[in-house]
Coordinates of C-alpha atoms in Angstrom, one line a residue:
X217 CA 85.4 93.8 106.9
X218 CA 82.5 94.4 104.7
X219 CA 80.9 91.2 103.6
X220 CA 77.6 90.8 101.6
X221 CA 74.8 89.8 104.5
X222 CA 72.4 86.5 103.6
X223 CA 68.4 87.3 104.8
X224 CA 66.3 84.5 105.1
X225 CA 65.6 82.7 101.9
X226 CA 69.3 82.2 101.4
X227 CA 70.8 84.2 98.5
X228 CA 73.6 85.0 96.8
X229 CA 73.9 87.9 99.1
X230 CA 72.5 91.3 99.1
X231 CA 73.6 94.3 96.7
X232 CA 73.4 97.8 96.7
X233 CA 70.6 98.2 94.5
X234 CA 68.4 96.2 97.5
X235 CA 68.4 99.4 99.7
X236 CA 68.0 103.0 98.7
X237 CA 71.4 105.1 97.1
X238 CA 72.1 108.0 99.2
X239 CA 73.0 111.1 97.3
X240 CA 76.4 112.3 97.9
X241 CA 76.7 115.4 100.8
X242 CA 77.1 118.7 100.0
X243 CA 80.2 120.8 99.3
X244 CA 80.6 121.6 103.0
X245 CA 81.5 118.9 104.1
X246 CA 83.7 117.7 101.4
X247 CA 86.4 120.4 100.1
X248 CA 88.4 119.2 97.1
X249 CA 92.4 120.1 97.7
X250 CA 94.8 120.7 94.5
X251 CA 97.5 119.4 96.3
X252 CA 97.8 116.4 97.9
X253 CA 97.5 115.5 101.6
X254 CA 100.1 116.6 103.8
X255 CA 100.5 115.6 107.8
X256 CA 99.0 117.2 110.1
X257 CA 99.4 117.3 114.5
X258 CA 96.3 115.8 116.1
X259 CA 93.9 118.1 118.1
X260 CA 93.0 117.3 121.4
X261 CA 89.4 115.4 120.8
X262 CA 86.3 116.8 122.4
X263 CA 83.2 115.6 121.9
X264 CA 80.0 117.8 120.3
X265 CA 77.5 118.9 122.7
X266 CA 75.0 117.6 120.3
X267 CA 71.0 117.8 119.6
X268 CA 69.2 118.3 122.8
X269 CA 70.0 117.3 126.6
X270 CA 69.7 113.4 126.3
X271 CA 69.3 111.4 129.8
X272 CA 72.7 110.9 131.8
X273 CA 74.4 107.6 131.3
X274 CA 75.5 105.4 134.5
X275 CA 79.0 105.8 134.1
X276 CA 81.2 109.4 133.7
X277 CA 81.5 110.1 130.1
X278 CA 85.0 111.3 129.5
X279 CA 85.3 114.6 127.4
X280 CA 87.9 112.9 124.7
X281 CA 89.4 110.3 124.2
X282 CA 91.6 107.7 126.4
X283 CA 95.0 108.4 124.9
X284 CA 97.2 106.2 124.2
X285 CA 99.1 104.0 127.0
X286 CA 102.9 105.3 127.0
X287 CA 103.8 101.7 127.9
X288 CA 102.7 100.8 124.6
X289 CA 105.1 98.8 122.3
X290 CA 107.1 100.8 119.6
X291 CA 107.4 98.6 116.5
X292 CA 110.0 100.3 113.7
X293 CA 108.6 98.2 110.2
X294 CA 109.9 97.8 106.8
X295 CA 108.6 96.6 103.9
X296 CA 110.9 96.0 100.8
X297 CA 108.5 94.9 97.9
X298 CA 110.1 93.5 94.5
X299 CA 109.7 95.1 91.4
X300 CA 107.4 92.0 89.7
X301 CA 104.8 93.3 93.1
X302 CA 105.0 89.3 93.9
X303 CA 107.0 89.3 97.3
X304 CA 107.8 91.4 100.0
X305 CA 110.9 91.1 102.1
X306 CA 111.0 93.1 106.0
X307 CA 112.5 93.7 109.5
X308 CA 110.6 94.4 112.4
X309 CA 112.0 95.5 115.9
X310 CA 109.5 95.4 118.6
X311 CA 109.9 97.0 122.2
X312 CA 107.7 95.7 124.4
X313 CA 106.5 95.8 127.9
X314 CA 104.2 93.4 128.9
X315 CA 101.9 94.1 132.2
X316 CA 101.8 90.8 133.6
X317 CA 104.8 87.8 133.7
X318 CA 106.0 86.3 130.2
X319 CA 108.2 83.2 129.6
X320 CA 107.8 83.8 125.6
X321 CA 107.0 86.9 122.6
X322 CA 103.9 85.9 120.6
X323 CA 103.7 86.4 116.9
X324 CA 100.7 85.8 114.8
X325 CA 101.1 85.1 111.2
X326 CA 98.1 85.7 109.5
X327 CA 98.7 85.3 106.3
X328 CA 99.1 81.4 106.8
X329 CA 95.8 80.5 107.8
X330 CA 94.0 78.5 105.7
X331 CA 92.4 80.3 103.1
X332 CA 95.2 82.8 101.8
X333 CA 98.1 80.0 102.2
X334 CA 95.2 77.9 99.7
X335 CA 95.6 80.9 97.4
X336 CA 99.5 81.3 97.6
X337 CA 100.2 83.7 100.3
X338 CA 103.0 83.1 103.2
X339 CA 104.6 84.6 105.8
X340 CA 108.2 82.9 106.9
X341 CA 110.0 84.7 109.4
X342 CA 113.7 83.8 108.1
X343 CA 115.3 84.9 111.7
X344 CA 114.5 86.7 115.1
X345 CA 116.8 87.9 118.0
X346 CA 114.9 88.2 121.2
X347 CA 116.9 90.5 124.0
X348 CA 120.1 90.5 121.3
X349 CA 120.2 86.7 121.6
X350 CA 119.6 84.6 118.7
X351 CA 116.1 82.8 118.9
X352 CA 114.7 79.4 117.3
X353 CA 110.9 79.6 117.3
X354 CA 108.8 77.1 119.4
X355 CA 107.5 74.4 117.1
X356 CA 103.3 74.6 116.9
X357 CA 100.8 72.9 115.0
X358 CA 98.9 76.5 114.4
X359 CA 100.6 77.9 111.0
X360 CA 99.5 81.7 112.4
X361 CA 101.4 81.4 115.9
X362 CA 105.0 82.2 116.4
X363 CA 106.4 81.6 119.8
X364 CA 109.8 82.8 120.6
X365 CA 110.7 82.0 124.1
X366 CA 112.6 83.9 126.1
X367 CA 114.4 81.0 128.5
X368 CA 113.0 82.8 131.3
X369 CA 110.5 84.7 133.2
X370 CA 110.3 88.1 132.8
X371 CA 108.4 90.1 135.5
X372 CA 105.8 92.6 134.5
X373 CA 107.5 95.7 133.0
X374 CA 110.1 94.1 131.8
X375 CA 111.5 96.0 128.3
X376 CA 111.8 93.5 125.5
X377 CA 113.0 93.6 122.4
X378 CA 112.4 91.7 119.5
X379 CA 113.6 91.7 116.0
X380 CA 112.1 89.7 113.1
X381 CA 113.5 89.4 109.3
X382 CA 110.4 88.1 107.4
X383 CA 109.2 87.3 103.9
X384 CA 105.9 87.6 102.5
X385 CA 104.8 85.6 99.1
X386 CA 101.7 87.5 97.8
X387 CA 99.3 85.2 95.8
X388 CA 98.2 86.0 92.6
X389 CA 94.7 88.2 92.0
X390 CA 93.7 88.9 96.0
X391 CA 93.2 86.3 99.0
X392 CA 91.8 87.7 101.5
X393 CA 93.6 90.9 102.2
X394 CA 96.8 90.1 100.5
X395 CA 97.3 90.4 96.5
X396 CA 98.9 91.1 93.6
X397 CA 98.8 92.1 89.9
X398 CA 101.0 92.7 87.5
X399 CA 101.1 96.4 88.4
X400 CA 100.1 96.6 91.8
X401 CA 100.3 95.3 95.5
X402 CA 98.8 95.0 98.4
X403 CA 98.9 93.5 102.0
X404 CA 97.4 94.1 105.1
X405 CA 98.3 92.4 108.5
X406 CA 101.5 91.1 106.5
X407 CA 104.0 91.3 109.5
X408 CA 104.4 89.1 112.5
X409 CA 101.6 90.9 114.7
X410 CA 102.2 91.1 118.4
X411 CA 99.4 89.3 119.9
X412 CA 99.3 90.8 123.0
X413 CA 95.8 92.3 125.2
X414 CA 96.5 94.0 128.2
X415 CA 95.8 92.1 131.5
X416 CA 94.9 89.2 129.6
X417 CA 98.1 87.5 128.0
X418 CA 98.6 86.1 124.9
X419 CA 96.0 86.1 121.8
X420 CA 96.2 81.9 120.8
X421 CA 92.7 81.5 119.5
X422 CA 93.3 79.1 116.5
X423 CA 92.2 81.0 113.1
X424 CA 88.9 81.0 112.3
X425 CA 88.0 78.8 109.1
X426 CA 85.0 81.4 108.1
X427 CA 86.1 84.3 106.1
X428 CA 85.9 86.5 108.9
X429 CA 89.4 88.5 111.1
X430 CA 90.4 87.1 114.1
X431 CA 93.0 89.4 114.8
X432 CA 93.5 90.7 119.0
X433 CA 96.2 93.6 119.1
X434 CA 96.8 96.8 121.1
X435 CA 97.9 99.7 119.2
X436 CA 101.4 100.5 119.1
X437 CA 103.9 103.5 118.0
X438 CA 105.3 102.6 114.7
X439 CA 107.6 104.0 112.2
X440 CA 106.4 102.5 109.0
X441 CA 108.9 102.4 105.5
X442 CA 107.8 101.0 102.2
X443 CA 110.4 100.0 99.5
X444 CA 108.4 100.4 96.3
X445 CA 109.0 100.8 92.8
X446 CA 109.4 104.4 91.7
X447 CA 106.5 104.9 89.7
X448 CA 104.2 103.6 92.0
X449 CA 102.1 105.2 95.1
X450 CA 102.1 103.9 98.5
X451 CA 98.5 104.2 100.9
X452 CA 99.0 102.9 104.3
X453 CA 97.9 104.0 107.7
X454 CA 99.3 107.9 107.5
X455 CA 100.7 110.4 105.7
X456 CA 104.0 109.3 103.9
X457 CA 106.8 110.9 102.6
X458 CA 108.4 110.2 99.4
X459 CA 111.8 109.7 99.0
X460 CA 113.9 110.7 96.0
X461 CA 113.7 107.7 93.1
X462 CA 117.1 105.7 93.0
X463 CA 117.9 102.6 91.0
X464 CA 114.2 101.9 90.0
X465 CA 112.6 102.2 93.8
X466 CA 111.4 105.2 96.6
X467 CA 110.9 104.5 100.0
X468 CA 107.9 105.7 101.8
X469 CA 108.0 106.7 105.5
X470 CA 105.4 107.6 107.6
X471 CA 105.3 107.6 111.6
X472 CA 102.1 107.3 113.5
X473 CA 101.4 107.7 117.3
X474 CA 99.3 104.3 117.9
X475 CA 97.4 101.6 115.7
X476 CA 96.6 98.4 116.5
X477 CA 98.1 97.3 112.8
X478 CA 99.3 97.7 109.2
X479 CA 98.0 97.7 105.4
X480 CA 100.0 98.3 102.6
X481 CA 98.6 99.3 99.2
X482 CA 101.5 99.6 95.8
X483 CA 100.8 100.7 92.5
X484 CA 100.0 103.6 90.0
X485 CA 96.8 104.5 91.3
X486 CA 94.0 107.3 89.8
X487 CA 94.4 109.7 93.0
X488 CA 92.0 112.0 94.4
X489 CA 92.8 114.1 97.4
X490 CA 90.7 115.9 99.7
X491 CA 89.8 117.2 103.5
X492 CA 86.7 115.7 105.0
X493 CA 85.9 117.5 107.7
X494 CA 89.0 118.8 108.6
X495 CA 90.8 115.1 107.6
X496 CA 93.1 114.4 104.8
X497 CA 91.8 112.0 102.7
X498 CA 93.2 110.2 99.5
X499 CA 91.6 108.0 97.5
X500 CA 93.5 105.6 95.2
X501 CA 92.1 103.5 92.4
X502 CA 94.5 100.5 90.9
X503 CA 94.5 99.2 87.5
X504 CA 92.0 96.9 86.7
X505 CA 89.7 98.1 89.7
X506 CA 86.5 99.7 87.6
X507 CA 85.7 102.1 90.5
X508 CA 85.2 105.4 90.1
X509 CA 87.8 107.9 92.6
X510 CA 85.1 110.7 92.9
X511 CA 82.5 108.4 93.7
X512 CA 84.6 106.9 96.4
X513 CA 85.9 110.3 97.3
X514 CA 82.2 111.3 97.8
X515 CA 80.9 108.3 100.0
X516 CA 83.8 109.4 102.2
X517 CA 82.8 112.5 102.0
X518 CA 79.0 112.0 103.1
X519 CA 79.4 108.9 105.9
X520 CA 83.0 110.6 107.7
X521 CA 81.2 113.7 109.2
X522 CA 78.0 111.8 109.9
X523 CA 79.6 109.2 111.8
X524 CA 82.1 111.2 113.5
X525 CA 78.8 113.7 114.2
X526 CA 77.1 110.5 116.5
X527 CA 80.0 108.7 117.9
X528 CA 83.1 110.8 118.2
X529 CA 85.6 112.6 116.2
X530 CA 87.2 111.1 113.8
X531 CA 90.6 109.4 115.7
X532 CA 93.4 109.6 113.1
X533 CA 94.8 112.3 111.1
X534 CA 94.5 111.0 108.3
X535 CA 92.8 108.0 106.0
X536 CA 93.5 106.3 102.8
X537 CA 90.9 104.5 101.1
X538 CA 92.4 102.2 97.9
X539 CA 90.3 100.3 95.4
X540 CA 91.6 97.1 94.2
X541 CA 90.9 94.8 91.3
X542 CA 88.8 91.4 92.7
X543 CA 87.4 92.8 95.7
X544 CA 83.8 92.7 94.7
X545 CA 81.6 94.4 96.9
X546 CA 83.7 93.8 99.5
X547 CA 86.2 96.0 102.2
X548 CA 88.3 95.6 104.9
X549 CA 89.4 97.8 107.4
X550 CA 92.3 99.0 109.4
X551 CA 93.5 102.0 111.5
X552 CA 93.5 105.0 109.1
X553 CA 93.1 103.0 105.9
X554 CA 90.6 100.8 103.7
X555 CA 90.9 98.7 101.0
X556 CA 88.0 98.6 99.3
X557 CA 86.2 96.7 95.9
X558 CA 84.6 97.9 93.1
X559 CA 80.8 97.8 94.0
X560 CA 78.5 99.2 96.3
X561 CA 80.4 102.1 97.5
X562 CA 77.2 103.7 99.1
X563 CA 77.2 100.5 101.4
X564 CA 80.8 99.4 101.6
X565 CA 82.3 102.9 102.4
X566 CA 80.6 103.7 105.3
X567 CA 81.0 100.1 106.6
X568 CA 84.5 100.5 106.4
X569 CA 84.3 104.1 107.6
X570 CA 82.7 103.1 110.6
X571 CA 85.5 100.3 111.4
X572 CA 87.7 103.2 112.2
X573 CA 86.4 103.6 115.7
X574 CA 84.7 100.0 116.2
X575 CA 87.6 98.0 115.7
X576 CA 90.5 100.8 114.8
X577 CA 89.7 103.3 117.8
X578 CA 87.4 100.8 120.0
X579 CA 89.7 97.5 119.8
X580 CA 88.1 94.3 120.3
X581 CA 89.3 90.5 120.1
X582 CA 87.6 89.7 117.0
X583 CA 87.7 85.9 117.0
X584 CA 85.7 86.4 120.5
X585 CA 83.8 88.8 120.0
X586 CA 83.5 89.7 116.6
X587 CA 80.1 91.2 116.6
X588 CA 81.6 94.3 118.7
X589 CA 83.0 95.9 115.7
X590 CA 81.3 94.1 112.2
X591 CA 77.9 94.7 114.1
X592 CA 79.0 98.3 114.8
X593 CA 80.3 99.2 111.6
X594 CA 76.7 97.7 109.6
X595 CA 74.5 99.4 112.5
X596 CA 76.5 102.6 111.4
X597 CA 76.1 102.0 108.0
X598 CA 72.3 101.6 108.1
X599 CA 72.0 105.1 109.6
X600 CA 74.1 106.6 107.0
X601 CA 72.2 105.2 104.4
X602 CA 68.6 105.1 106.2
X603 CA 68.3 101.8 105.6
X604 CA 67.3 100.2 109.0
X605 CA 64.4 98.0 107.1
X606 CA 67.8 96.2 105.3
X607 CA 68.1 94.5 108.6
X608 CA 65.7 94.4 111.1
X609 CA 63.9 91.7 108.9
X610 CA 66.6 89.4 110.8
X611 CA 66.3 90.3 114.4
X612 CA 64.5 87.0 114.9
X613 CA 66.6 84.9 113.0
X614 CA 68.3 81.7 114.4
X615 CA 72.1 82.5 116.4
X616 CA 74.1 84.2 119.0
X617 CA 75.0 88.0 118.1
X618 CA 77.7 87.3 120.9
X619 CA 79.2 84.2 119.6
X620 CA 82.8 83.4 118.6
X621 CA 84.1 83.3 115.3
X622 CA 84.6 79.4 115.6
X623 CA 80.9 79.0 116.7
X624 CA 79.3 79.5 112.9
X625 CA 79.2 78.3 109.6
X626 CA 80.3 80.3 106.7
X627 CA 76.4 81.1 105.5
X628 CA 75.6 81.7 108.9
X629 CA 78.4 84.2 110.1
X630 CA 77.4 87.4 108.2
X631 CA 73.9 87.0 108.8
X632 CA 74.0 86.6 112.9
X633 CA 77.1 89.0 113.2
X634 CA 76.6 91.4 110.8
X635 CA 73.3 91.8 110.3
X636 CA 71.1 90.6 113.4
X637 CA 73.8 92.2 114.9
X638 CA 73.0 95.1 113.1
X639 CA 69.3 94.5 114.1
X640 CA 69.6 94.2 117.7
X641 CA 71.2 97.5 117.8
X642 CA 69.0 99.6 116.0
X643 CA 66.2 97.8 118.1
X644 CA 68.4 99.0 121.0
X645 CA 68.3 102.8 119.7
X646 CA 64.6 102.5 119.6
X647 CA 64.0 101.3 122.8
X648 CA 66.0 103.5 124.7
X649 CA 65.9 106.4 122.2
X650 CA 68.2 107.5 120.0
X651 CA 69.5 110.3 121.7
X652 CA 69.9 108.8 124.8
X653 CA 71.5 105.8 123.3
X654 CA 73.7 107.5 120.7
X655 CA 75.1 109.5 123.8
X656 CA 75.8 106.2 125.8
X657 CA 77.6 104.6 122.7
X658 CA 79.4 107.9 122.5
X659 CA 80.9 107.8 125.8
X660 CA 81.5 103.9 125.6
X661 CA 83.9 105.1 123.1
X662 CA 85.5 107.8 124.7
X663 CA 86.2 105.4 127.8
X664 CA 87.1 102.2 125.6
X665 CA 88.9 104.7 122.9
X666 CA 92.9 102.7 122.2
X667 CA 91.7 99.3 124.6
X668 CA 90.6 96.2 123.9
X669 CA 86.9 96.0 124.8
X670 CA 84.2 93.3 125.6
X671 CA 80.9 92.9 126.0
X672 CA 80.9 93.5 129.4
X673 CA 82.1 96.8 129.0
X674 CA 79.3 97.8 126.9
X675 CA 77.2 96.4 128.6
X676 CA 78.1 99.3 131.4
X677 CA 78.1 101.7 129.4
X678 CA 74.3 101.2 129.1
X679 CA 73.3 100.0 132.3
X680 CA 71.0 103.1 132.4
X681 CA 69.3 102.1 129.7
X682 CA 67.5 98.7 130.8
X683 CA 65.2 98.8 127.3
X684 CA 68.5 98.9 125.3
X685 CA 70.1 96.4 127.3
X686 CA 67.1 93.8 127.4
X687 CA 67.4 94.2 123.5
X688 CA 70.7 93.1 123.2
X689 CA 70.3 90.3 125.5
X690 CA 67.4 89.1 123.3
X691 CA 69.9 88.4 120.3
X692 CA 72.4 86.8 122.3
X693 CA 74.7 90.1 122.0
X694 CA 75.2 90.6 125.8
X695 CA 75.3 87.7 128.3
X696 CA 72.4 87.6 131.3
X697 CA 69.6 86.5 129.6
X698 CA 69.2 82.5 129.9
X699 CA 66.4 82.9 127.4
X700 CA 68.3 84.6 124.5
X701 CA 68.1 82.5 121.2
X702 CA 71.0 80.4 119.9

C-alpha cells in the first residue's frame, strides 16, 4: 500500500511536488500496442548479469526464481457482482494440503475489520462444506477469522477440500480496498482467504487497527470468473477473457499459475494498453477518477524495467493498474494488479510497482513484519525517482523498522515503516555499496521468490555484508542489536 509518509514536524503528509518529477522513459522501454493485451506463457526467469562483478554473497544465489510449490492449494473463485455495482455474491472451492497436522480450515475475512465494516463493507459466508460434509463455523470474537473445523486431525498431506458460498456488501465511495460507485466496482481481498504459512500454521494475528494490511497467504493456483455487467471491463490479476454479453452480464475468466491473492476492479474504464518490457500492461481509469491513462501508462512504463533491471524480472505475465475515484494519492497492491488514486503517480506507481516482488513475489506476514515489503516498495521508489534525501531525513527518528503492525499508532506507522524503513535501506546500499548490495537483495529474492519470508531470512542473505547489516540493526529492522532505538 502506498500511503503518504509524516517527517518530523508532523504534517498533513508529503506530496509529490516535495521531491523532484521524473520525466517519463523513453520509447524503448514502453511500446504502445493497438490491440489489447492478450496472455502470454511465462519464460523461465534468469537474472541479468548486470554492471560490473560485485562481491559474492554468503549464500548461493539461485539463477531464477523458486517456482512455485506443486503442493500448493488450487482455489476455483467466482464473483457474481449486481448490476447497481453494490454487492457481490461467490463460491469458492479450495484444495488444500497443509504440511503440518490440522484439526480446522482457517478463513480470514478482511473486509470485516474495523474500518471497512465502519464504512459499510461485509463479508458473510452464507455456507461451507468441508470434505463434502456440511460445516457450521466455530464461533470467535475476531470478525476477520473463520474457523471451520474438521472433527478431526488430519495428518500432514492430507487433501482437503473446502467450499464457501459468500456475500460481499461494498460500501459506498471506497473503504479501504473495497468500493463502489454508481458506475463502477471494486474489491480486493473480498473472498475468504486461506490463512495458511507453510511450516508455521495458521495466520490468527487479530487485525491491525492502523490503516495498514495484515494479510499472511501463500500463493495458490486459481481459476478466477467475474460476473459483470456487459458494458463494463474487468482488471484483476491476469489476462481475462470475455465472454459473449447475455441478459445484461459477461463473465470474465482468467487462470493464473500462483498468487498469494485477488483484486477485482468493474466499470467502463478509459483503457490504455501496452507491453513494458516484454509485459502486457493495461491501464484502466474509472468515472470520476481525474487521472490521466497515459500518465499512468508512462510511470509504468519508466519504474517496471528499472525495477525489474535491480531486483529481478518482472514475476507475472501480466499487470493491470486501475484508477479509482477517492483514492487520493494513495495505492494498494496485489499479485499482478494495482489499484491506484488520482495523485502523485510519479510516487505512487512505482510504490506499487515495486510491491510486485516485495510482497506479491517475496511474500511476507504483513501484520509481523510489515516493513519487509512497505519498506521495500518506498526504498524502490526512491531509486526510481532519485529521491533518497525524501527519506533519510528520518533515519534517526523515534521506532522499530521491525515492529508489528499492532506496535504503532496511526501517525506513527508510515513514518517508522515506510519511511525510516526506507532510510535504513538506502543507508544499507551505501554502506555496503550498491552493487554489492543490490546483488544480495537480488538473490534474496530469487531464493525467497513464492515463500513467506522473515527477517531472519534477509538477514542471511546479507551476512557478507556486515556494514549493511549493522545499518539495519540500527533502525530496529533486523534483530541482534540490543542497542537499536525503539
Amino acid at each position: 500500500m502506498r500511503r503518504p509518509v509524516r517527517s518530523p514536524p508532523a504534517g498533513r503528509g508529503y506530496r509529490a511536488g516535495m521531491g523532484r518529477r521524473v520525466a517519463a522513459g523513453g520509447a524503448g522501454a514502453l511500446l504502445l500496442l493497438a490491440a489489447g493485451c492478450t496472455a502470454r506463457g511465462p519464460s523461465p526467469p534468469q537474472f541479468p548479469a548486470g554492471a560490473g562483478s560485485p562481491p559474492p554473497v554468503a549464500a548461493v544465489c539461485p539463477t531464477a526464481y523458486t517456482q512455485p510449490d506443486p503442493a500448493r492449494p488450487r482455489i476455483a473463485l467466482r464473483f457474481d457482482l449486481a448490476a447497481d455495482h453494490r454487492s457481490v455474491r461467490g463460491v469458492e472451492r479450495v484444495v488444500f494440503r497443509p504440511d503440518l497436522p490440522v484439526t480446522e480450515m482457517v478463513f480470514r475475512l478482511w473486509p470485516n475489520n474495523a474500518r471497512s465494516a465502519a464504512a459499510g463493507a461485509r463479508l458473510r459466508v452464507t455456507a461451507a462444506r468441508v470434505a463434502g460434509r456440511v460445516v457450521r463455523p466455530a464461533v470467535s470474537p475476531d470478525p476477520t477469522l473463520l474457523h471451520l473445523p474438521l472433527g478431526r486431525t488430519a495428518a500432514a498431506g492430507t487433501v482437503l477440500t473446502a467450499e464457501l458460498a459468500f456475500s460481499l456488501l461494498l460500501p459506498a465511495g471506497i473503504a479501504d480496498r473495497y468500493g463502489h460507485t454508481l458506475t463502477s466496482a471494486w474489491w480486493g481481498t473480498g473472498q475468504p482467504l486461506l490463512a495458511w504459512e507453510r511450516s508455521v500454521g495458521w495466520a490468527t494475528e487479530p487485525a491491525a487497527v492502523v490503516l495498514s494490511e495484515s494479510t499472511t497467504s501463500e500463493d495458490a493456483a486459481v481459476d478466477l470468473t467475474v460476473r459483470a455487467p456487459s458494458t463494463d471491463t474487468v482488471l484483476t490479476v491476469g489476462p481475462t477473457r470475455a465472454s459473449a454479453p447475455a441478459g445484461g452480464f459477461r463473465s470474465w475468466h482468467t487462470v493464473v499459475p500462483a498468487v498469494r491473492d485477488v483484486s477485482v476492479a468493474v466499470g467502463p474504464f478509459t483503457l490504455r494498453h501496452a507491453v513494458v518490457a516484454g509485459v502486457p500492461v493495461v491501464v484502466g481509469v474509472a468515472p470520476g477518477s481525474a487521472a490521466d491513462p497515459d500518465e499512468l501508462l508512462a510511470e509504468v512504463g519508466r519504474s517496471l524495467p528499472t525495477i525489474a533491471a535491480r531486483v529481478g524480472p518482472f514475476p507475472y505475465v501480466a499487470l493491470s493498474v486501475a484508477s479509482l475515484p477517492g483514492l487520493g494519492s494513495s495505492g494498494m497492491e496485489y499479485p499482478a494488479a494495482i489499484f491506484v488514486g488520482e495523485h502523485d503517480a510519479d510516487v505512487v506507481v512505482p510504490h506499487e510497482v515495486a510491491h510486485q516482488w516485495f510482497y506479491g513475489l517475496v511474500g511476507d506476514d504483513q501484520a509481523r513484519d510489515p516493513w519487509l515489503d512497505e519498506a521495500f516498495a518506498t526504498y524502490q521508489e526512491a531509486l526510481v525517482n532519485r529521491s533518497a534525501d525524501r527519506y533519510t531525513r528520518l533515519r534517526t527518528a523515534p521506532g522499530r523498522v521491525g515492529a508489528p503492525v499492532r506496535s504503532f499508532a496511526a501517525a506513527d506507522y508510515g513514518r517508522v515503516v515506510y519511511g525510516k524503513g526506507a532510510a535504513a535501506l538506502l543507508a544499507a546500499r551505501d554502506a555496503a555499496g550498491p552493487a554489492a548490495f543490490d546483488a544480495a537483495v537480488r538473490c534474496y529474492v530469487a531464493a525467497q521468490a513464492r515463500r513467506v519470508a522473515r527477517p531472519a531470512d534477509l538477514a542471511r542473505a546479507l551476512e557478507a555484508l556486515p556494514a549493511a547489516l549493522a545499518a539495519l540493526r540500527t533502525a530496529g529492522a533486523l534483530p541482534g542489536d540490543p542497542l537499536a532505538p525503539g
